[in-house]
């Protein structure tokens, strides 16, 4: 059950990066090296940010333990709603340029902030932090790389729906964690 929750969490968190990769691919006809750089940057950012959130969760463990399921519901639900709103509000016709190093790092970090927040909830699903970081980072990298090419093939309109799907996944995971801990003891 832990691995299933971790995979769902990883997929939900990776949708921001996937949406950015699709949008980048749709607007810039990227090279193979750009697709690889995006996959590495997004994957590494997504892999490291849950560790930050997990550390904050450990620092306040005694308090968080009693309300973890509520925190998971509010944080993942809020992140999911934000992703849905941003996905629906995105202007699909806004052109993008191929990202250079610094803008790429900024976008990678910006799309992984939700992974830091989700890191706080990792103890509530019983996921070992090293495994969680690896799965989240690898999932993001594996979705980002083909996302660049998918965007080049299909156009920018797909990006917003990937972000909406990611938001729905995060909301569903938050509800699952809440229900399991509130009604079934974990």
Short mmCIF file of C-alpha atoms in Angstrom, two decimals:
data_model
loop_
_atom_site.label_atom_id
_atom_site.label_comp_id
_atom_site.label_asym_id
_atom_site.label_seq_id
_atom_site.Cartn_x
_atom_site.Cartn_y
_atom_site.Cartn_z
CA UNK A 1 0.00 0.00 0.00
CA UNK A 2 2.92 2.37 0.75
CA UNK A 3 4.43 1.99 -2.72
CA UNK A 4 1.03 2.59 -4.36
CA UNK A 5 0.56 5.82 -2.36
CA UNK A 6 4.12 6.85 -3.15
CA UNK A 7 3.62 6.29 -6.87
CA UNK A 8 0.38 8.30 -6.84
CA UNK A 9 2.11 11.08 -4.92
CA UNK A 10 5.04 11.01 -7.37
CA UNK A 11 2.74 11.20 -10.38
CA UNK A 12 0.79 14.08 -8.89
CA UNK A 13 3.93 16.02 -8.01
CA UNK A 14 5.49 15.37 -11.41
CA UNK A 15 2.58 16.94 -13.30
CA UNK A 16 3.83 20.51 -12.77
CA UNK A 17 7.17 19.55 -14.30
CA UNK A 18 5.45 17.57 -17.05
CA UNK A 19 3.21 20.52 -17.87
CA UNK A 20 6.22 22.84 -18.00
CA UNK A 21 8.06 20.36 -20.24
CA UNK A 22 5.09 20.02 -22.59
CA UNK A 23 4.73 23.80 -22.78
CA UNK A 24 8.46 24.19 -23.43
CA UNK A 25 8.39 21.52 -26.13
CA UNK A 26 5.34 23.05 -27.77
CA UNK A 27 6.88 26.45 -28.05
CA UNK A 28 10.55 25.94 -28.77
CA UNK A 29 11.28 22.79 -30.83
CA UNK A 30 13.85 21.73 -28.23
CA UNK A 31 17.02 19.75 -28.84
CA UNK A 32 17.75 16.37 -27.27
CA UNK A 33 20.22 18.01 -24.91
CA UNK A 34 17.54 20.48 -23.76
CA UNK A 35 15.10 17.65 -23.09
CA UNK A 36 17.77 15.83 -21.07
CA UNK A 37 18.73 18.99 -19.14
CA UNK A 38 15.08 19.59 -18.30
CA UNK A 39 14.59 16.00 -17.14
CA UNK A 40 17.70 16.16 -14.93
CA UNK A 41 16.93 19.59 -13.48
CA UNK A 42 13.29 18.81 -12.73
CA UNK A 43 14.08 15.31 -11.42
CA UNK A 44 16.83 16.53 -9.07
CA UNK A 45 14.72 19.41 -7.78
CA UNK A 46 11.74 17.14 -7.16
CA UNK A 47 13.97 14.53 -5.48
CA UNK A 48 15.55 17.00 -3.06
CA UNK A 49 12.56 19.08 -2.01
CA UNK A 50 10.64 16.34 -0.15
CA UNK A 51 13.70 15.94 2.09
CA UNK A 52 13.35 19.58 3.14
CA UNK A 53 9.66 19.11 3.93
CA UNK A 54 10.34 15.83 5.73
CA UNK A 55 12.98 17.57 7.88
CA UNK A 56 10.48 20.23 8.88
CA UNK A 57 7.99 17.49 9.68
CA UNK A 58 10.55 15.71 11.91
CA UNK A 59 11.37 18.95 13.74
CA UNK A 60 7.75 19.29 14.75
CA UNK A 61 6.93 15.55 14.95
CA UNK A 62 5.08 15.40 18.28
CA UNK A 63 2.57 18.00 17.15
CA UNK A 64 2.34 16.82 13.55
CA UNK A 65 1.75 13.18 14.54
CA UNK A 66 -1.64 13.99 16.09
CA UNK A 67 -2.83 16.01 13.12
CA UNK A 68 -0.86 14.48 10.21
CA UNK A 69 -3.95 13.26 8.37
CA UNK A 70 -5.52 16.73 8.60
CA UNK A 71 -2.26 18.29 7.41
CA UNK A 72 -2.08 15.85 4.50
CA UNK A 73 -5.69 16.59 3.54
CA UNK A 74 -5.27 20.37 3.71
CA UNK A 75 -1.80 20.56 2.12
CA UNK A 76 -2.31 18.04 -0.68
CA UNK A 77 -5.86 19.25 -1.27
CA UNK A 78 -4.71 22.87 -1.36
CA UNK A 79 -1.83 22.04 -3.68
CA UNK A 80 -4.17 20.08 -5.91
CA UNK A 81 -6.67 22.94 -6.08
CA UNK A 82 -3.85 25.40 -6.84
CA UNK A 83 -2.58 23.17 -9.66
CA UNK A 84 -6.08 22.85 -11.11
CA UNK A 85 -6.61 26.62 -10.96
CA UNK A 86 -3.21 27.37 -12.51
CA UNK A 87 -3.78 24.76 -15.20
CA UNK A 88 -7.16 26.18 -16.13
CA UNK A 89 -5.90 29.79 -16.01
CA UNK A 90 -2.81 29.14 -18.15
CA UNK A 91 -2.75 30.93 -21.49
CA UNK A 92 -1.97 28.13 -23.95
CA UNK A 93 -0.96 30.58 -26.68
CA UNK A 94 1.73 32.36 -24.67
CA UNK A 95 5.05 31.65 -26.41
CA UNK A 96 8.07 30.31 -24.51
CA UNK A 97 11.76 30.34 -25.40
CA UNK A 98 14.16 27.44 -24.79
CA UNK A 99 15.30 27.77 -21.19
CA UNK A 100 18.92 28.64 -20.43
CA UNK A 101 20.61 27.35 -17.25
CA UNK A 102 19.38 29.89 -14.68
CA UNK A 103 15.79 30.11 -15.88
CA UNK A 104 15.72 26.30 -16.06
CA UNK A 105 16.84 26.04 -12.44
CA UNK A 106 14.30 28.64 -11.35
CA UNK A 107 11.47 26.79 -13.12
CA UNK A 108 12.66 23.44 -11.70
CA UNK A 109 12.66 24.79 -8.15
CA UNK A 110 9.36 26.62 -8.59
CA UNK A 111 7.62 23.48 -9.84
CA UNK A 112 9.05 21.44 -6.95
CA UNK A 113 7.92 23.63 -4.04
CA UNK A 114 4.83 21.45 -3.76
CA UNK A 115 7.19 18.46 -3.29
CA UNK A 116 8.64 20.16 -0.20
CA UNK A 117 5.17 20.61 1.21
CA UNK A 118 4.29 17.03 0.34
CA UNK A 119 7.47 15.91 2.12
CA UNK A 120 5.84 16.91 5.40
CA UNK A 121 3.16 14.29 4.74
CA UNK A 122 5.55 11.40 3.95
CA UNK A 123 5.48 9.98 7.51
CA UNK A 124 1.68 9.75 7.25
CA UNK A 125 1.96 7.24 4.40
CA UNK A 126 4.86 5.39 6.04
CA UNK A 127 7.24 5.98 3.15
CA UNK A 128 11.00 5.81 3.85
CA UNK A 129 12.42 9.23 2.93
CA UNK A 130 15.24 7.95 0.71
CA UNK A 131 12.85 5.77 -1.29
CA UNK A 132 10.30 8.59 -1.51
CA UNK A 133 12.88 11.09 -2.79
CA UNK A 134 14.20 8.59 -5.33
CA UNK A 135 10.75 7.64 -6.63
CA UNK A 136 9.58 11.26 -6.82
CA UNK A 137 12.73 12.40 -8.62
CA UNK A 138 12.84 9.45 -11.01
CA UNK A 139 9.14 9.73 -11.83
CA UNK A 140 9.54 13.43 -12.57
CA UNK A 141 12.59 12.89 -14.79
CA UNK A 142 10.91 10.04 -16.65
CA UNK A 143 7.81 12.15 -17.33
CA UNK A 144 9.64 15.38 -18.13
CA UNK A 145 11.88 14.01 -20.88
CA UNK A 146 9.10 12.64 -23.12
CA UNK A 147 6.90 15.60 -22.11
CA UNK A 148 9.22 17.90 -24.02
CA UNK A 149 8.78 15.82 -27.16
CA UNK A 150 5.05 15.35 -26.62
CA UNK A 151 4.71 19.11 -26.43
CA UNK A 152 6.63 19.52 -29.66
CA UNK A 153 4.26 17.07 -31.34
CA UNK A 154 0.93 18.08 -29.86
CA UNK A 155 1.18 21.75 -29.04
CA UNK A 156 0.81 23.81 -25.88
CA UNK A 157 -2.83 22.97 -25.09
CA UNK A 158 -1.94 19.63 -23.46
CA UNK A 159 0.13 21.29 -20.73
CA UNK A 160 -2.80 22.78 -18.85
CA UNK A 161 -4.68 19.46 -18.71
CA UNK A 162 -1.61 17.64 -17.36
CA UNK A 163 -1.52 20.15 -14.51
CA UNK A 164 -5.26 19.68 -13.85
CA UNK A 165 -4.79 15.88 -13.73
CA UNK A 166 -1.87 16.31 -11.32
CA UNK A 167 -4.05 18.45 -9.07
CA UNK A 168 -6.81 15.85 -9.06
CA UNK A 169 -4.30 13.13 -8.14
CA UNK A 170 -2.96 15.18 -5.20
CA UNK A 171 -6.49 15.88 -3.93
CA UNK A 172 -7.34 12.18 -4.16
CA UNK A 173 -4.19 11.21 -2.28
CA UNK A 174 -4.96 13.74 0.47
CA UNK A 175 -8.47 12.31 0.85
CA UNK A 176 -7.11 8.74 0.92
CA UNK A 177 -4.59 9.57 3.67
CA UNK A 178 -7.25 11.35 5.71
CA UNK A 179 -9.79 8.55 5.41
CA UNK A 180 -7.24 5.80 6.16
CA UNK A 181 -5.90 7.51 9.31
CA UNK A 182 -9.15 9.02 10.54
CA UNK A 183 -11.35 5.95 10.13
CA UNK A 184 -9.03 2.97 9.83
CA UNK A 185 -6.14 3.93 12.13
CA UNK A 186 -3.49 4.34 9.45
#
